[in-house]
Structures are given as structure tokens and as C-alpha cells.
């Protein structure tokens, strides 16, 4: 139910990912806050104060352009999303490869990082490992 292995990855990459703006799925927010603590502020969780974001995130899912505008509006630098059995083109539509890099994937979750927000050698290494299906 929860992205335990992805959070292990996130913890291992603490020096790059902490204190940066993340997008996370609503249902995982409480788990992320529990596992990662205040060093990793969640985008939203099950508390009522985040409910207006649910409608905004849902509407943004109508197209790749709307999604990217949503992430831009909130200054999101990396995202933790569910790894659903969808064609790669689906993810490319929402996390365009020119703008985002797949840094981690495990069958439950994916971690995308915004190009330009992270050191290019760090991004390139994680992308290469994903192509080889090896995790750092």
C-alpha cells in the first residue's frame, strides 16, 4: 500500500532531495511524513487542510500541459507518484523527458526529478541506473 522501497531510496538520496519542493500522492502523505520527518515536507496528506489541493490536482490530470502547469505553479522540484501499469507514453506526457528525469522506479512508485533543479551528473547517473534497472 505504501512506497516503502521508494522511501528507502529517498532517504539514501537525502542530501539532494531533502528541503526541496515535492509532489506526492495524497494517500501517501501521512506515511511520508512519518518515515521522512520534517526534513521532507509533504505536498499533501489526509488532513482536511489539503482537501482543496485534491480538486486542483485532479483537474491538472486532464492533460500533460495542465499537469506541468500545476507542478510549475507549486514550484515542484521532484515527485513521488504511483507506478501504475500504464504505457511509458503516459508518464512521458505528464513528466516530459526534456523537463523531468526518472530517478527511481520499483513497481510501486516512481521518483521524477526536475531537470535543472539538481546537479546534472547526479541526474544522469540515476537515469543510467534506471535504464539498466539497477538502483544506487
Backbone as JSON Lines, residues from 0, in Angstrom:
{"i":0,"aa":"X","n":[0.8,-1.22,0.0],"ca":[0.0,0.0,0.0],"c":[0.83,1.27,0.0]}
{"i":1,"aa":"X","n":[2.05,1.19,0.56],"ca":[2.88,2.39,0.69],"c":[4.21,2.18,-0.01]}
{"i":2,"aa":"X","n":[4.84,3.27,-0.42],"ca":[6.09,3.19,-1.2],"c":[7.33,3.01,-0.32]}
{"i":3,"aa":"X","n":[7.39,1.91,0.42],"ca":[8.49,1.7,1.37],"c":[9.85,1.69,0.69]}
{"i":4,"aa":"X","n":[9.99,0.97,-0.41],"ca":[11.29,0.91,-1.1],"c":[11.67,2.26,-1.69]}
{"i":5,"aa":"X","n":[10.69,2.98,-2.22],"ca":[10.96,4.31,-2.76],"c":[11.42,5.25,-1.65]}
{"i":6,"aa":"X","n":[10.84,5.13,-0.48],"ca":[11.26,5.97,0.64],"c":[12.67,5.59,1.08]}
{"i":7,"aa":"X","n":[13.02,4.31,0.99],"ca":[14.41,3.92,1.25],"c":[15.34,4.65,0.28]}
{"i":8,"aa":"X","n":[14.96,4.69,-0.99],"ca":[15.74,5.43,-1.99],"c":[15.83,6.91,-1.63]}
{"i":9,"aa":"X","n":[14.7,7.5,-1.29],"ca":[14.66,8.92,-0.95],"c":[15.59,9.2,0.24]}
{"i":10,"aa":"X","n":[15.53,8.33,1.25],"ca":[16.42,8.5,2.4],"c":[17.88,8.38,1.99]}
{"i":11,"aa":"X","n":[18.17,7.47,1.06],"ca":[19.57,7.31,0.62],"c":[20.05,8.52,-0.18]}
{"i":12,"aa":"X","n":[19.12,9.29,-0.73],"ca":[19.44,10.49,-1.51],"c":[19.09,11.77,-0.75]}
{"i":13,"aa":"X","n":[19.09,11.66,0.55],"ca":[18.71,12.77,1.43],"c":[19.44,14.07,1.09]}
{"i":14,"aa":"X","n":[20.72,13.99,0.78],"ca":[21.49,15.21,0.53],"c":[20.97,15.99,-0.67]}
{"i":15,"aa":"X","n":[20.39,15.32,-1.65],"ca":[19.85,16.01,-2.83],"c":[18.36,16.31,-2.7]}
{"i":16,"aa":"X","n":[17.6,15.43,-2.08],"ca":[16.14,15.55,-2.11],"c":[15.53,16.32,-0.94]}
{"i":17,"aa":"X","n":[16.2,16.34,0.19],"ca":[15.59,16.99,1.36],"c":[15.48,18.49,1.14]}
{"i":18,"aa":"X","n":[14.47,19.06,1.79],"ca":[14.22,20.5,1.77],"c":[13.88,21.05,0.38]}
{"i":19,"aa":"X","n":[13.54,20.18,-0.54],"ca":[13.11,20.62,-1.87],"c":[11.61,20.37,-1.98]}
{"i":20,"aa":"X","n":[10.98,21.12,-2.87],"ca":[9.53,21.0,-3.04],"c":[9.19,19.7,-3.75]}
{"i":21,"aa":"X","n":[8.39,18.89,-3.1],"ca":[8.0,17.59,-3.63],"c":[6.5,17.59,-3.93]}
{"i":22,"aa":"X","n":[6.12,16.83,-4.94],"ca":[4.72,16.48,-5.14],"c":[4.6,15.03,-4.72]}
{"i":23,"aa":"X","n":[3.63,14.73,-3.88],"ca":[3.35,13.34,-3.52],"c":[1.86,13.09,-3.63]}
{"i":24,"aa":"X","n":[1.52,11.86,-3.87],"ca":[0.11,11.48,-3.93],"c":[-0.51,11.64,-2.54]}
{"i":25,"aa":"X","n":[-1.74,12.07,-2.53],"ca":[-2.45,12.39,-1.3],"c":[-2.44,11.23,-0.31]}
{"i":26,"aa":"X","n":[-2.7,10.04,-0.77],"ca":[-2.78,8.87,0.11],"c":[-1.47,8.47,0.74]}
{"i":27,"aa":"X","n":[-0.35,8.98,0.24],"ca":[0.95,8.63,0.78],"c":[1.52,9.7,1.71]}
{"i":28,"aa":"X","n":[0.88,10.85,1.82],"ca":[1.43,11.96,2.58],"c":[1.71,11.65,4.04]}
{"i":29,"aa":"X","n":[0.77,11.02,4.71],"ca":[0.96,10.68,6.12],"c":[2.11,9.71,6.32]}
{"i":30,"aa":"X","n":[2.2,8.72,5.44],"ca":[3.3,7.75,5.51],"c":[4.64,8.46,5.31]}
{"i":31,"aa":"X","n":[4.69,9.35,4.31],"ca":[5.93,10.07,4.04],"c":[6.33,10.94,5.22]}
{"i":32,"aa":"X","n":[5.38,11.64,5.81],"ca":[5.68,12.48,6.97],"c":[6.22,11.63,8.12]}
{"i":33,"aa":"X","n":[5.64,10.47,8.31],"ca":[6.07,9.58,9.39],"c":[7.47,9.04,9.13]}
{"i":34,"aa":"X","n":[7.72,8.58,7.9],"ca":[9.01,7.99,7.56],"c":[10.13,9.01,7.43]}
{"i":35,"aa":"X","n":[9.83,10.16,6.83],"ca":[10.89,11.1,6.47],"c":[11.03,12.28,7.41]}
{"i":36,"aa":"X","n":[10.0,12.59,8.17],"ca":[10.08,13.67,9.14],"c":[10.06,15.06,8.53]}
{"i":37,"aa":"X","n":[10.34,16.05,9.36],"ca":[10.19,17.44,8.93],"c":[11.22,17.89,7.88]}
{"i":38,"aa":"X","n":[12.26,17.13,7.69],"ca":[13.26,17.47,6.68],"c":[12.7,17.35,5.27]}
{"i":39,"aa":"X","n":[11.61,16.59,5.13],"ca":[10.96,16.36,3.84],"c":[9.49,16.78,3.95]}
{"i":40,"aa":"X","n":[9.18,18.06,3.84],"ca":[7.78,18.48,3.92],"c":[6.95,17.86,2.79]}
{"i":41,"aa":"X","n":[5.82,17.28,3.14],"ca":[4.96,16.66,2.13],"c":[4.14,17.73,1.4]}
{"i":42,"aa":"X","n":[3.7,17.39,0.2],"ca":[2.86,18.3,-0.58],"c":[1.45,18.3,-0.03]}
{"i":43,"aa":"X","n":[0.93,17.1,0.24],"ca":[-0.41,16.98,0.81],"c":[-0.54,15.62,1.48]}
{"i":44,"aa":"X","n":[-1.45,15.57,2.46],"ca":[-1.75,14.32,3.13],"c":[-3.23,14.3,3.48]}
{"i":45,"aa":"X","n":[-3.64,13.38,4.32],"ca":[-5.06,13.19,4.6],"c":[-5.72,14.25,5.46]}
{"i":46,"aa":"X","n":[-4.97,15.21,5.97],"ca":[-5.59,16.24,6.8],"c":[-6.5,17.14,5.96]}
{"i":47,"aa":"X","n":[-7.53,17.64,6.57],"ca":[-8.53,18.46,5.87],"c":[-7.94,19.71,5.22]}
{"i":48,"aa":"X","n":[-6.84,20.22,5.74],"ca":[-6.28,21.47,5.19],"c":[-5.81,21.31,3.75]}
{"i":49,"aa":"X","n":[-5.61,20.07,3.31],"ca":[-5.12,19.83,1.95],"c":[-6.24,19.52,0.97]}
{"i":50,"aa":"X","n":[-7.46,19.39,1.41],"ca":[-8.55,18.98,0.52],"c":[-8.73,19.86,-0.7]}
{"i":51,"aa":"X","n":[-8.54,21.18,-0.63],"ca":[-8.65,21.97,-1.87],"c":[-7.63,21.56,-2.93]}
{"i":52,"aa":"X","n":[-6.49,21.04,-2.52],"ca":[-5.48,20.58,-3.48],"c":[-5.94,19.36,-4.25]}
{"i":53,"aa":"X","n":[-6.82,18.56,-3.66],"ca":[-7.3,17.36,-4.34],"c":[-8.01,17.73,-5.64]}
{"i":54,"aa":"X","n":[-8.88,18.71,-5.59],"ca":[-9.61,19.13,-6.79],"c":[-8.65,19.74,-7.81]}
{"i":55,"aa":"X","n":[-7.71,20.54,-7.34],"ca":[-6.74,21.16,-8.25],"c":[-5.86,20.1,-8.92]}
{"i":56,"aa":"X","n":[-5.38,19.13,-8.14],"ca":[-4.54,18.06,-8.7],"c":[-5.34,17.2,-9.68]}
{"i":57,"aa":"X","n":[-6.59,16.92,-9.34],"ca":[-7.44,16.13,-10.22],"c":[-7.68,16.85,-11.54]}
{"i":58,"aa":"X","n":[-7.97,18.12,-11.49],"ca":[-8.19,18.9,-12.71],"c":[-6.9,18.97,-13.54]}
{"i":59,"aa":"X","n":[-5.77,19.07,-12.88],"ca":[-4.49,19.14,-13.59],"c":[-4.2,17.86,-14.35]}
{"i":60,"aa":"X","n":[-4.76,16.76,-13.89],"ca":[-4.54,15.48,-14.56],"c":[-5.24,15.34,-15.89]}
{"i":61,"aa":"X","n":[-5.95,16.37,-16.33],"ca":[-6.69,16.3,-17.59],"c":[-5.78,16.29,-18.82]}
{"i":62,"aa":"X","n":[-4.56,16.8,-18.68],"ca":[-3.63,16.8,-19.81],"c":[-2.21,16.97,-19.29]}
{"i":63,"aa":"X","n":[-1.26,16.62,-20.11],"ca":[0.14,16.81,-19.75],"c":[0.47,18.27,-19.52]}
{"i":64,"aa":"X","n":[-0.05,19.14,-20.37],"ca":[0.23,20.58,-20.23],"c":[-0.35,21.12,-18.92]}
{"i":65,"aa":"X","n":[-1.57,20.71,-18.59],"ca":[-2.19,21.17,-17.35],"c":[-1.42,20.66,-16.13]}
{"i":66,"aa":"X","n":[-0.95,19.43,-16.22],"ca":[-0.17,18.84,-15.12],"c":[1.14,19.6,-14.92]}
{"i":67,"aa":"X","n":[1.84,19.86,-16.01],"ca":[3.11,20.58,-15.91],"c":[2.88,22.0,-15.36]}
{"i":68,"aa":"X","n":[1.81,22.65,-15.77],"ca":[1.5,23.98,-15.24],"c":[1.21,23.92,-13.74]}
{"i":69,"aa":"X","n":[0.53,22.87,-13.31],"ca":[0.24,22.66,-11.89],"c":[1.54,22.51,-11.11]}
{"i":70,"aa":"X","n":[2.45,21.67,-11.59],"ca":[3.72,21.47,-10.9],"c":[4.55,22.75,-10.9]}
{"i":71,"aa":"X","n":[4.52,23.47,-12.01],"ca":[5.24,24.75,-12.08],"c":[4.68,25.75,-11.08]}
{"i":72,"aa":"X","n":[3.37,25.83,-11.02],"ca":[2.7,26.79,-10.12],"c":[3.1,26.57,-8.67]}
{"i":73,"aa":"X","n":[3.28,25.31,-8.29],"ca":[3.64,24.96,-6.92],"c":[5.15,24.84,-6.71]}
{"i":74,"aa":"X","n":[5.94,25.07,-7.75],"ca":[7.4,25.02,-7.61],"c":[7.95,23.65,-7.3]}
{"i":75,"aa":"X","n":[7.28,22.62,-7.79],"ca":[7.68,21.24,-7.5],"c":[9.01,20.93,-8.19]}
{"i":76,"aa":"X","n":[9.95,20.4,-7.4],"ca":[11.26,20.03,-7.92],"c":[11.43,18.53,-8.11]}
{"i":77,"aa":"X","n":[10.65,17.75,-7.36],"ca":[10.65,16.3,-7.56],"c":[9.29,15.75,-7.18]}
{"i":78,"aa":"X","n":[9.01,14.56,-7.69],"ca":[7.67,14.0,-7.49],"c":[7.77,12.51,-7.19]}
{"i":79,"aa":"X","n":[6.93,12.09,-6.26],"ca":[6.77,10.67,-5.92],"c":[5.36,10.28,-6.32]}
{"i":80,"aa":"X","n":[5.25,9.44,-7.36],"ca":[3.94,9.06,-7.88],"c":[3.86,7.54,-7.98]}
{"i":81,"aa":"X","n":[2.64,7.04,-8.04],"ca":[2.42,5.6,-8.16],"c":[2.93,5.09,-9.5]}
{"i":82,"aa":"X","n":[3.5,3.91,-9.47],"ca":[3.98,3.24,-10.69],"c":[2.88,2.3,-11.14]}
{"i":83,"aa":"X","n":[2.02,2.81,-11.97],"ca":[0.87,2.03,-12.44],"c":[1.22,1.31,-13.75]}
{"i":84,"aa":"X","n":[0.51,0.25,-14.06],"ca":[0.78,-0.47,-15.32],"c":[0.23,0.28,-16.52]}
{"i":85,"aa":"X","n":[0.89,1.36,-16.87],"ca":[0.5,2.2,-17.99],"c":[1.64,2.24,-18.99]}
{"i":86,"aa":"X","n":[1.33,2.52,-20.25],"ca":[2.41,2.62,-21.23],"c":[3.36,3.78,-20.9]}
{"i":87,"aa":"X","n":[4.63,3.65,-21.24],"ca":[5.59,4.72,-20.96],"c":[5.15,6.08,-21.5]}
{"i":88,"aa":"X","n":[4.43,6.09,-22.62],"ca":[3.97,7.36,-23.2],"c":[3.09,8.13,-22.23]}
{"i":89,"aa":"X","n":[2.35,7.42,-21.39],"ca":[1.5,8.09,-20.4],"c":[2.36,8.93,-19.46]}
{"i":90,"aa":"X","n":[3.4,8.32,-18.91],"ca":[4.27,9.05,-17.98],"c":[5.03,10.16,-18.69]}
{"i":91,"aa":"X","n":[5.44,9.91,-19.93],"ca":[6.15,10.94,-20.7],"c":[5.26,12.16,-20.95]}
{"i":92,"aa":"X","n":[3.96,11.94,-21.06],"ca":[3.01,13.04,-21.28],"c":[2.98,13.96,-20.06]}
{"i":93,"aa":"X","n":[3.05,13.37,-18.87],"ca":[2.94,14.16,-17.64],"c":[4.3,14.61,-17.1]}
{"i":94,"aa":"X","n":[5.32,13.8,-17.29],"ca":[6.68,14.12,-16.87],"c":[7.55,14.06,-18.12]}
{"i":95,"aa":"X","n":[7.42,15.09,-18.94],"ca":[8.1,15.12,-20.23],"c":[9.6,14.92,-20.02]}
{"i":96,"aa":"X","n":[10.21,13.98,-20.77],"ca":[11.63,13.66,-20.56],"c":[12.6,14.83,-20.76]}
{"i":97,"aa":"X","n":[12.2,15.84,-21.51],"ca":[13.08,17.02,-21.63],"c":[13.09,17.84,-20.33]}
{"i":98,"aa":"X","n":[12.03,17.72,-19.55],"ca":[11.88,18.52,-18.34],"c":[12.1,17.73,-17.06]}
{"i":99,"aa":"X","n":[11.86,16.43,-17.13],"ca":[11.9,15.57,-15.94],"c":[12.72,14.32,-16.23]}
{"i":100,"aa":"X","n":[13.39,13.82,-15.2],"ca":[14.16,12.58,-15.31],"c":[13.6,11.56,-14.33]}
{"i":101,"aa":"X","n":[13.47,10.32,-14.79],"ca":[13.07,9.24,-13.9],"c":[14.3,8.82,-13.1]}
{"i":102,"aa":"X","n":[14.27,9.08,-11.81],"ca":[15.42,8.78,-10.95],"c":[15.27,7.45,-10.22]}
{"i":103,"aa":"X","n":[14.01,6.97,-10.1],"ca":[13.78,5.72,-9.36],"c":[12.44,5.14,-9.79]}
{"i":104,"aa":"X","n":[12.4,3.81,-9.8],"ca":[11.16,3.09,-10.12],"c":[11.26,1.7,-9.52]}
{"i":105,"aa":"X","n":[10.18,1.23,-8.89],"ca":[10.23,-0.09,-8.28],"c":[8.97,-0.94,-8.45]}
{"i":106,"aa":"X","n":[8.02,-0.51,-9.25],"ca":[6.78,-1.27,-9.4],"c":[5.66,-0.75,-8.52]}
{"i":107,"aa":"X","n":[6.0,-0.05,-7.45],"ca":[5.01,0.6,-6.59],"c":[5.03,2.09,-6.8]}
{"i":108,"aa":"X","n":[6.23,2.65,-6.93],"ca":[6.37,4.1,-7.03],"c":[7.44,4.48,-8.03]}
{"i":109,"aa":"X","n":[7.34,5.73,-8.46],"ca":[8.34,6.35,-9.32],"c":[8.75,7.67,-8.68]}
{"i":110,"aa":"X","n":[10.03,8.01,-8.83],"ca":[10.52,9.31,-8.4],"c":[11.03,10.02,-9.65]}
{"i":111,"aa":"X","n":[10.44,11.16,-9.93],"ca":[10.88,12.02,-11.03],"c":[11.55,13.25,-10.43]}
{"i":112,"aa":"X","n":[12.6,13.72,-11.08],"ca":[13.28,14.95,-10.64],"c":[13.28,15.94,-11.8]}
{"i":113,"aa":"X","n":[13.11,17.2,-11.44],"ca":[13.08,18.25,-12.46],"c":[14.49,18.55,-12.94]}
{"i":114,"aa":"X","n":[14.66,18.48,-14.24],"ca":[15.97,18.83,-14.82],"c":[16.27,20.3,-14.51]}
{"i":115,"aa":"X","n":[17.49,20.59,-14.21],"ca":[17.89,21.95,-13.87],"c":[17.79,22.26,-12.39]}
{"i":116,"aa":"X","n":[17.01,21.48,-11.64],"ca":[16.89,21.7,-10.21],"c":[17.93,20.91,-9.43]}
{"i":117,"aa":"X","n":[18.54,19.94,-10.1],"ca":[19.52,19.06,-9.46],"c":[20.79,19.05,-10.29]}
{"i":118,"aa":"X","n":[21.93,18.73,-9.69],"ca":[23.17,18.65,-10.46],"c":[23.05,17.63,-11.6]}
{"i":119,"aa":"X","n":[23.43,18.03,-12.8],"ca":[23.28,17.16,-13.97],"c":[23.99,15.8,-13.8]}
{"i":120,"aa":"X","n":[25.2,15.73,-13.24],"ca":[25.83,14.41,-13.07],"c":[25.01,13.48,-12.17]}
{"i":121,"aa":"X","n":[24.4,14.04,-11.14],"ca":[23.55,13.23,-10.25],"c":[22.35,12.7,-11.01]}
{"i":122,"aa":"X","n":[21.71,13.55,-11.8],"ca":[20.55,13.15,-12.6],"c":[20.95,12.09,-13.61]}
{"i":123,"aa":"X","n":[22.03,12.33,-14.34],"ca":[22.48,11.4,-15.38],"c":[22.8,10.03,-14.81]}
{"i":124,"aa":"X","n":[23.39,9.97,-13.64],"ca":[23.71,8.69,-13.01],"c":[22.44,7.93,-12.67]}
{"i":125,"aa":"X","n":[21.46,8.6,-12.08],"ca":[20.21,7.91,-11.72],"c":[19.44,7.47,-12.95]}
{"i":126,"aa":"X","n":[19.44,8.28,-13.99],"ca":[18.78,7.88,-15.24],"c":[19.45,6.65,-15.84]}
{"i":127,"aa":"X","n":[20.77,6.63,-15.84],"ca":[21.51,5.48,-16.39],"c":[21.19,4.23,-15.59]}
{"i":128,"aa":"X","n":[21.14,4.34,-14.27],"ca":[20.82,3.19,-13.43],"c":[19.4,2.7,-13.7]}
{"i":129,"aa":"X","n":[18.48,3.61,-13.95],"ca":[17.11,3.19,-14.27],"c":[17.07,2.46,-15.6]}
{"i":130,"aa":"X","n":[17.85,2.91,-16.57],"ca":[17.9,2.22,-17.86],"c":[18.45,0.81,-17.7]}
{"i":131,"aa":"X","n":[19.35,0.65,-16.76],"ca":[19.94,-0.67,-16.5],"c":[19.15,-1.46,-15.47]}
{"i":132,"aa":"X","n":[18.1,-0.83,-14.9],"ca":[17.28,-1.43,-13.85],"c":[18.11,-1.78,-12.62]}
{"i":133,"aa":"X","n":[19.05,-0.91,-12.31],"ca":[19.88,-1.05,-11.12],"c":[19.58,0.15,-10.24]}
{"i":134,"aa":"X","n":[19.47,-0.09,-8.96],"ca":[19.23,1.01,-8.03],"c":[20.54,1.36,-7.32]}
{"i":135,"aa":"X","n":[20.78,2.67,-7.1],"ca":[22.0,3.07,-6.38],"c":[21.94,2.65,-4.92]}
